[in-house]
């Protein structure tokens, strides 16, 4: 079989792993591009014939180019290779893979690094939203070494600061895609939100679980998995996502009271298996749901440490909230404008790390 080689790099981005390409190294035609990505990562559930890791978190690709948009450095398309289904999904974005986009651009010579720190503005093509990354670049070189630890990744690395601007309605068109703060499906109350990632937030106790189970325990709970999928299929079209059977969104997040001083505790299905932690933009959306007056989080979130209640009535304020997940927590800094009827998240900041794992020629048939 004749093979074609394509330059690539593989990065750990946050708590995910992906294969990164220059857009100019892939076919322009979208159908052919997707076929190349499927061959590159693997078409079947084992992904034995590609670089994918046979889990949703390691079956991801990024396609990157210089941006033509004024004031923006890069365009980034996130591609989820749906494990075992021989197809891709470009509806959702991925904030973990995004963390590797700046390092990739420097390594690939698309961007020049400054001495010390380099700021990179990225247009996220999946949502049309902007994120600014701040990278550590001593002596104008990308460095991966540092003291920052993120839950879900062993060891420490250089921090990558990710500042998302106005992420609301990234895939659904509005922050509250159903038009309601609370909806009900199968007798269960939900808050459907899209602040960077479409997520259905519901109380773990309403599904007869504690919310502190391990992801493996939840994945093995057939009754729960079926209940979540039934809710997702019914609410997906009402979130402007059309028929969501087989789709990567909406994610579905079960919340409970925090146990480690955070804002809330989470278990998130992404959407067919429980995340070992939580996605970046998923966490931003869940944090937003938790500070919406009247959401399903009312009474569950721990405002004490974070003074969320102090924000109400103020104009713009910045607050750091910690979202607990199975492997620890993720800290999200929200800049909130409380001037309107609903709080508006002006920006969300997070710290991630990334590491170049390999680079070279990837062969596809
Ligand atoms: O929400 C998992 C991940 C993600 C996506 C997912 C992500 C995000 O952990 O921005 O990062 O929810 O599918 O990489």
Coordinates of C-alpha atoms and ligand atoms in Angstrom, one line a residue:
X1 CA 0.0 0.0 0.0
X2 CA 1.4 3.4 -1.0
X3 CA 1.9 5.7 2.0
X4 CA 2.0 9.4 2.2
X5 CA 4.1 11.2 4.9
X6 CA 2.9 14.3 6.7
X7 CA 4.9 16.4 9.2
X8 CA 3.3 16.3 12.6
X9 CA 4.0 17.0 16.3
X10 CA 2.4 15.2 19.2
X11 CA 1.8 17.2 22.4
X12 CA 0.3 16.6 25.8
X13 CA -2.0 19.6 26.1
X14 CA -3.3 20.0 29.6
X15 CA -4.7 16.6 30.6
X16 CA -5.3 15.5 27.0
X17 CA -3.0 14.4 24.3
X18 CA -3.2 15.2 20.6
X19 CA -1.6 15.2 17.2
X20 CA -0.9 18.7 15.8
X21 CA -0.6 19.7 12.1
X22 CA 0.0 22.7 10.1
X23 CA -3.2 23.3 8.0
X24 CA -0.9 23.7 5.0
X25 CA 0.3 20.1 5.4
X26 CA -3.2 18.7 5.2
X27 CA -5.6 18.6 2.2
X28 CA -7.7 21.8 1.8
X29 CA -10.8 19.7 1.0
X30 CA -12.5 19.1 4.4
X31 CA -13.7 15.6 3.6
X32 CA -10.2 14.5 2.5
X33 CA -8.7 16.3 5.5
X34 CA -11.0 14.3 7.9
X35 CA -10.1 11.1 6.1
X36 CA -6.4 11.8 6.6
X37 CA -6.9 12.6 10.3
X38 CA -8.9 9.3 10.8
X39 CA -6.0 7.4 9.2
X40 CA -3.5 9.3 11.3
X41 CA -5.1 8.6 14.6
X42 CA -6.9 5.3 13.9
X43 CA -10.4 4.4 12.7
X44 CA -11.4 1.6 15.0
X45 CA -11.9 1.3 18.8
X46 CA -8.3 0.1 19.4
X47 CA -6.6 2.8 17.3
X48 CA -3.9 0.2 16.8
X49 CA -3.4 1.4 13.3
X50 CA -2.8 5.1 14.3
X51 CA -1.4 7.4 16.9
X52 CA -4.7 7.8 18.9
X53 CA -4.7 6.5 22.4
X54 CA -8.1 4.6 22.2
X55 CA -9.8 7.0 24.6
X56 CA -11.6 10.3 24.0
X57 CA -8.9 12.2 25.8
X58 CA -6.1 10.9 23.6
X59 CA -8.0 10.8 20.2
X60 CA -7.7 14.5 19.3
X61 CA -6.1 16.6 16.6
X62 CA -5.3 20.2 16.1
X63 CA -5.0 22.0 12.7
X64 CA -3.2 25.3 12.9
X65 CA -2.4 28.2 10.6
X66 CA -1.4 31.8 10.8
X67 CA -4.5 33.9 11.2
X68 CA -5.7 36.5 8.7
X69 CA -7.8 38.2 11.4
X70 CA -6.5 41.5 12.6
X71 CA -4.8 41.3 16.0
X72 CA -5.0 37.5 16.1
X73 CA -1.9 35.3 15.7
X74 CA -3.3 31.9 14.9
X75 CA -6.3 30.0 13.7
X76 CA -6.9 26.6 15.5
X77 CA -9.4 24.0 14.5
X78 CA -10.0 21.2 17.1
X79 CA -10.9 17.8 15.7
X80 CA -12.2 15.0 17.9
X81 CA -11.6 11.6 16.3
X82 CA -14.6 9.7 17.7
X83 CA -13.1 6.5 19.1
X84 CA -14.4 3.4 17.3
X85 CA -16.8 5.2 15.0
X86 CA -14.5 6.0 12.0
X87 CA -15.7 9.7 12.0
X88 CA -14.7 13.0 13.4
X89 CA -16.6 15.7 15.3
X90 CA -15.7 19.4 15.0
X91 CA -18.6 20.7 17.0
X92 CA -16.8 21.1 20.3
X93 CA -13.7 23.0 21.2
X94 CA -11.0 21.6 23.5
X95 CA -9.2 23.8 26.0
X96 CA -6.6 21.2 26.9
X97 CA -5.4 20.7 23.3
X98 CA -5.5 24.5 22.9
X99 CA -2.7 24.8 25.5
X100 CA -0.4 23.0 23.0
X101 CA -1.3 25.3 20.1
X102 CA 1.1 28.1 21.1
X103 CA 4.0 25.8 21.7
X104 CA 3.3 24.0 18.4
X105 CA 3.4 27.4 16.5
X106 CA 6.7 28.3 18.0
X107 CA 8.2 24.9 17.4
X108 CA 6.9 24.9 13.8
X109 CA 8.3 28.4 13.1
X110 CA 4.9 30.0 12.7
X111 CA 5.5 32.4 15.5
X112 CA 8.6 34.1 16.9
X113 CA 9.0 33.8 20.7
X114 CA 9.8 36.9 22.8
X115 CA 12.4 36.8 25.5
X116 CA 10.7 35.8 28.8
X117 CA 7.0 35.4 28.0
X118 CA 5.2 35.2 24.7
X119 CA 1.6 36.2 24.3
X120 CA -0.3 34.4 21.6
X121 CA -3.8 35.3 20.5
X122 CA -5.7 32.3 19.1
X123 CA -8.9 32.2 17.1
X124 CA -10.7 29.0 18.0
X125 CA -12.4 28.1 14.7
X126 CA -14.8 25.7 16.2
X127 CA -16.5 28.5 18.2
X128 CA -15.2 31.7 16.6
X129 CA -14.0 32.8 20.0
X130 CA -10.6 34.1 21.1
X131 CA -8.2 32.9 23.7
X132 CA -4.9 34.4 24.7
X133 CA -2.1 32.1 25.8
X134 CA 0.9 33.3 27.8
X135 CA 3.9 31.0 27.3
X136 CA 7.2 30.7 29.1
X137 CA 9.9 31.5 26.5
X138 CA 13.3 32.3 28.2
X139 CA 15.9 33.2 25.6
X140 CA 13.2 33.2 23.0
X141 CA 12.9 29.4 23.3
X142 CA 9.8 27.5 24.2
X143 CA 10.3 25.8 27.6
X144 CA 8.3 23.0 29.0
X145 CA 10.2 22.8 32.3
X146 CA 8.7 24.4 35.4
X147 CA 7.0 24.0 38.8
X148 CA 3.3 24.0 37.8
X149 CA 1.3 20.9 38.6
X150 CA -2.1 20.3 37.2
X151 CA -4.4 17.5 38.5
X152 CA -4.6 14.6 36.0
X153 CA -0.9 14.9 34.9
X154 CA 2.1 13.6 36.8
X155 CA 5.1 15.8 37.5
X156 CA 5.4 19.5 36.9
X157 CA 5.9 21.7 33.8
X158 CA 6.1 25.4 32.8
X159 CA 2.7 27.1 33.2
X160 CA 0.6 28.2 30.3
X161 CA -1.9 30.9 31.2
X162 CA -5.1 30.6 29.1
X163 CA -7.3 33.7 29.1
X164 CA -10.6 33.0 27.3
X165 CA -12.7 36.0 26.2
X166 CA -16.5 36.0 26.0
X167 CA -17.0 32.3 25.4
X168 CA -20.8 32.3 25.8
X169 CA -22.8 30.5 23.1
X170 CA -19.7 28.8 21.6
X171 CA -21.6 26.0 19.9
X172 CA -25.3 26.6 20.8
X173 CA -25.4 30.4 20.0
X174 CA -26.3 31.6 23.5
X175 CA -25.3 31.1 27.1
X176 CA -28.7 29.5 28.0
X177 CA -29.5 27.6 24.8
X178 CA -32.9 26.5 25.9
X179 CA -33.9 30.0 27.0
X180 CA -34.3 28.7 30.6
X181 CA -32.1 28.6 33.7
X182 CA -33.7 25.3 34.6
X183 CA -35.4 22.7 32.3
X184 CA -36.8 19.3 33.2
X185 CA -36.4 16.0 31.4
X186 CA -37.7 12.7 32.7
X187 CA -38.6 14.5 35.9
X188 CA -35.0 15.6 36.5
X189 CA -34.0 19.3 36.7
X190 CA -31.2 20.5 34.4
X191 CA -29.3 23.7 33.7
X192 CA -28.2 23.7 30.1
X193 CA -25.3 26.0 29.5
X194 CA -22.8 26.9 26.9
X195 CA -20.0 29.1 28.1
X196 CA -17.3 27.6 25.9
X197 CA -18.6 24.0 26.0
X198 CA -22.3 22.9 25.8
X199 CA -22.9 21.1 29.1
X200 CA -26.1 19.8 30.8
X201 CA -25.6 20.2 34.5
X202 CA -27.7 18.2 36.9
X203 CA -27.6 17.2 40.6
X204 CA -26.0 13.8 41.2
X205 CA -28.5 13.1 44.0
X206 CA -31.3 13.3 41.4
X207 CA -29.7 10.3 39.6
X208 CA -29.5 8.3 42.8
X209 CA -25.7 8.5 43.0
X210 CA -23.6 10.3 45.6
X211 CA -21.4 12.2 43.0
X212 CA -18.2 11.0 44.7
X213 CA -18.0 7.6 42.9
X214 CA -15.0 6.8 40.7
X215 CA -15.3 7.2 36.9
X216 CA -15.0 3.4 36.6
X217 CA -17.9 2.9 39.0
X218 CA -20.0 5.3 37.1
X219 CA -19.1 3.8 33.7
X220 CA -20.2 0.4 35.0
X221 CA -23.6 1.8 36.2
X222 CA -25.7 0.8 33.2
X223 CA -28.8 2.3 34.6
X224 CA -27.1 5.7 35.1
X225 CA -25.5 5.6 31.6
X226 CA -28.8 5.0 30.0
X227 CA -30.6 7.7 32.1
X228 CA -27.9 10.2 31.0
X229 CA -28.2 9.3 27.4
X230 CA -31.9 9.5 27.4
X231 CA -31.7 13.1 28.9
X232 CA -29.0 14.1 26.4
X233 CA -30.9 12.9 23.4
X234 CA -34.1 14.8 24.5
X235 CA -32.4 18.0 25.5
X236 CA -29.8 18.2 22.7
X237 CA -32.1 19.5 20.0
X238 CA -33.5 22.1 22.5
X239 CA -29.9 23.3 23.0
X240 CA -29.7 24.1 19.2
X241 CA -27.4 21.1 18.7
X242 CA -29.8 19.1 16.5
X243 CA -29.8 15.3 16.8
X244 CA -27.0 14.6 19.3
X245 CA -26.9 10.8 18.9
X246 CA -23.2 9.9 18.5
X247 CA -22.2 13.5 18.9
X248 CA -19.4 14.7 21.3
X249 CA -21.7 17.4 22.8
X250 CA -23.5 18.2 25.0
X251 CA -21.3 16.9 27.9
X252 CA -23.3 16.0 30.9
X253 CA -22.1 17.0 34.4
X254 CA -23.4 15.7 37.7
X255 CA -22.7 18.1 40.6
X256 CA -22.6 17.6 44.3
X257 CA -21.4 19.6 47.3
X258 CA -17.6 20.1 47.4
X259 CA -15.4 18.2 49.8
X260 CA -12.1 19.9 49.3
X261 CA -12.9 23.6 49.7
X262 CA -13.9 24.1 46.1
X263 CA -17.1 25.7 44.6
X264 CA -18.7 22.4 43.6
X265 CA -17.8 18.7 43.0
X266 CA -18.3 17.2 39.5
X267 CA -18.5 13.9 37.6
X268 CA -18.7 14.7 33.8
X269 CA -19.7 12.3 31.0
X270 CA -18.0 13.5 27.8
X271 CA -20.5 12.3 26.9
X272 CA -20.5 8.5 26.8
X273 CA -17.8 7.8 29.4
X274 CA -16.9 9.6 32.6
X275 CA -14.0 12.0 32.3
X276 CA -11.1 11.1 34.7
X277 CA -11.0 14.8 35.5
X278 CA -13.0 17.5 33.7
X279 CA -12.4 19.4 30.4
X280 CA -11.2 23.0 30.6
X281 CA -14.1 24.7 28.8
X282 CA -16.4 22.2 30.4
X283 CA -15.2 23.5 33.8
X284 CA -15.7 27.1 32.7
X285 CA -19.3 26.2 31.7
X286 CA -20.0 24.4 35.0
X287 CA -18.5 27.2 37.0
X288 CA -20.8 29.6 35.2
X289 CA -23.8 27.5 35.8
X290 CA -22.9 27.4 39.5
X291 CA -23.0 31.2 39.8
X292 CA -26.3 31.7 37.9
X293 CA -29.1 32.6 40.3
X294 CA -31.7 29.8 40.3
X295 CA -29.6 27.1 38.5
X296 CA -29.6 23.5 39.7
X297 CA -26.5 24.4 41.7
X298 CA -28.5 26.6 44.1
X299 CA -27.9 25.3 47.6
X300 CA -25.1 22.9 46.5
X301 CA -22.3 25.3 45.8
X302 CA -20.1 26.3 48.5
X303 CA -20.0 30.1 48.4
X304 CA -18.2 30.5 51.8
X305 CA -14.6 30.3 50.5
X306 CA -15.2 32.2 47.3
X307 CA -17.7 34.9 48.3
X308 CA -19.8 34.4 45.2
X309 CA -22.6 36.1 47.1
X310 CA -20.5 39.2 47.6
X311 CA -20.3 39.7 43.8
X312 CA -24.1 40.1 43.3
X313 CA -24.9 43.7 42.8
X314 CA -21.3 44.7 42.1
X315 CA -20.3 45.7 38.5
X316 CA -17.3 43.7 37.3
X317 CA -15.4 41.5 39.6
X318 CA -12.9 38.8 39.4
X319 CA -13.1 35.6 41.4
X320 CA -11.2 32.3 41.5
X321 CA -13.4 29.2 41.8
X322 CA -12.1 25.7 42.2
X323 CA -14.1 22.9 40.4
X324 CA -13.5 19.6 42.1
X325 CA -13.3 16.4 39.9
X326 CA -12.2 12.8 40.4
X327 CA -8.5 13.6 40.2
X328 CA -8.4 16.8 42.2
X329 CA -9.6 20.2 41.1
X330 CA -9.2 22.9 38.4
X331 CA -9.0 26.5 39.3
X332 CA -10.9 28.9 37.1
X333 CA -10.7 32.7 37.4
X334 CA -13.9 34.3 36.2
X335 CA -14.3 38.0 35.4
X336 CA -18.0 38.6 36.0
X337 CA -20.2 41.5 35.1
X338 CA -23.2 41.6 37.4
X339 CA -24.7 44.6 35.8
X340 CA -27.4 42.7 33.8
X341 CA -30.2 40.3 34.8
X342 CA -27.9 37.4 34.5
X343 CA -24.2 37.5 35.4
X344 CA -22.1 37.8 32.2
X345 CA -18.7 36.1 32.2
X346 CA -16.4 38.6 30.4
X347 CA -13.4 36.3 30.6
X348 CA -12.2 33.1 32.1
X349 CA -8.6 32.3 33.0
X350 CA -7.0 29.0 33.7
X351 CA -3.5 27.5 34.1
X352 CA -2.5 24.5 32.0
X353 CA 0.8 22.9 31.0
X354 CA 1.8 21.2 27.8
X355 CA 4.7 19.1 26.6
X356 CA 6.1 18.3 23.2
X357 CA 6.1 14.5 23.1
X358 CA 7.3 13.7 19.5
X359 CA 7.6 15.3 16.1
X360 CA 8.4 13.9 12.7
X361 CA 6.6 12.3 9.7
X362 CA 3.4 10.5 10.2
X363 CA 2.4 8.0 7.5
X364 CA -1.1 7.6 6.2
X365 CA -2.3 5.3 3.5
Ligands
LIG1 O1 -13.7 21.1 27.9 C1 -12.7 16.7 27.4 C2 -10.5 17.5 27.7 C3 -11.9 17.7 27.2 C4 -12.2 18.9 26.5 C5 -14.1 16.7 26.9 C6 -11.7 20.1 27.1 C7 -12.6 21.3 27.3 O2 -10.3 17.1 28.9 O3 -12.2 22.4 27.0 O4 -10.5 20.3 27.4 O5 -14.9 17.3 27.6 O6 -14.3 16.0 25.9 O7 -9.5 17.7 27.0

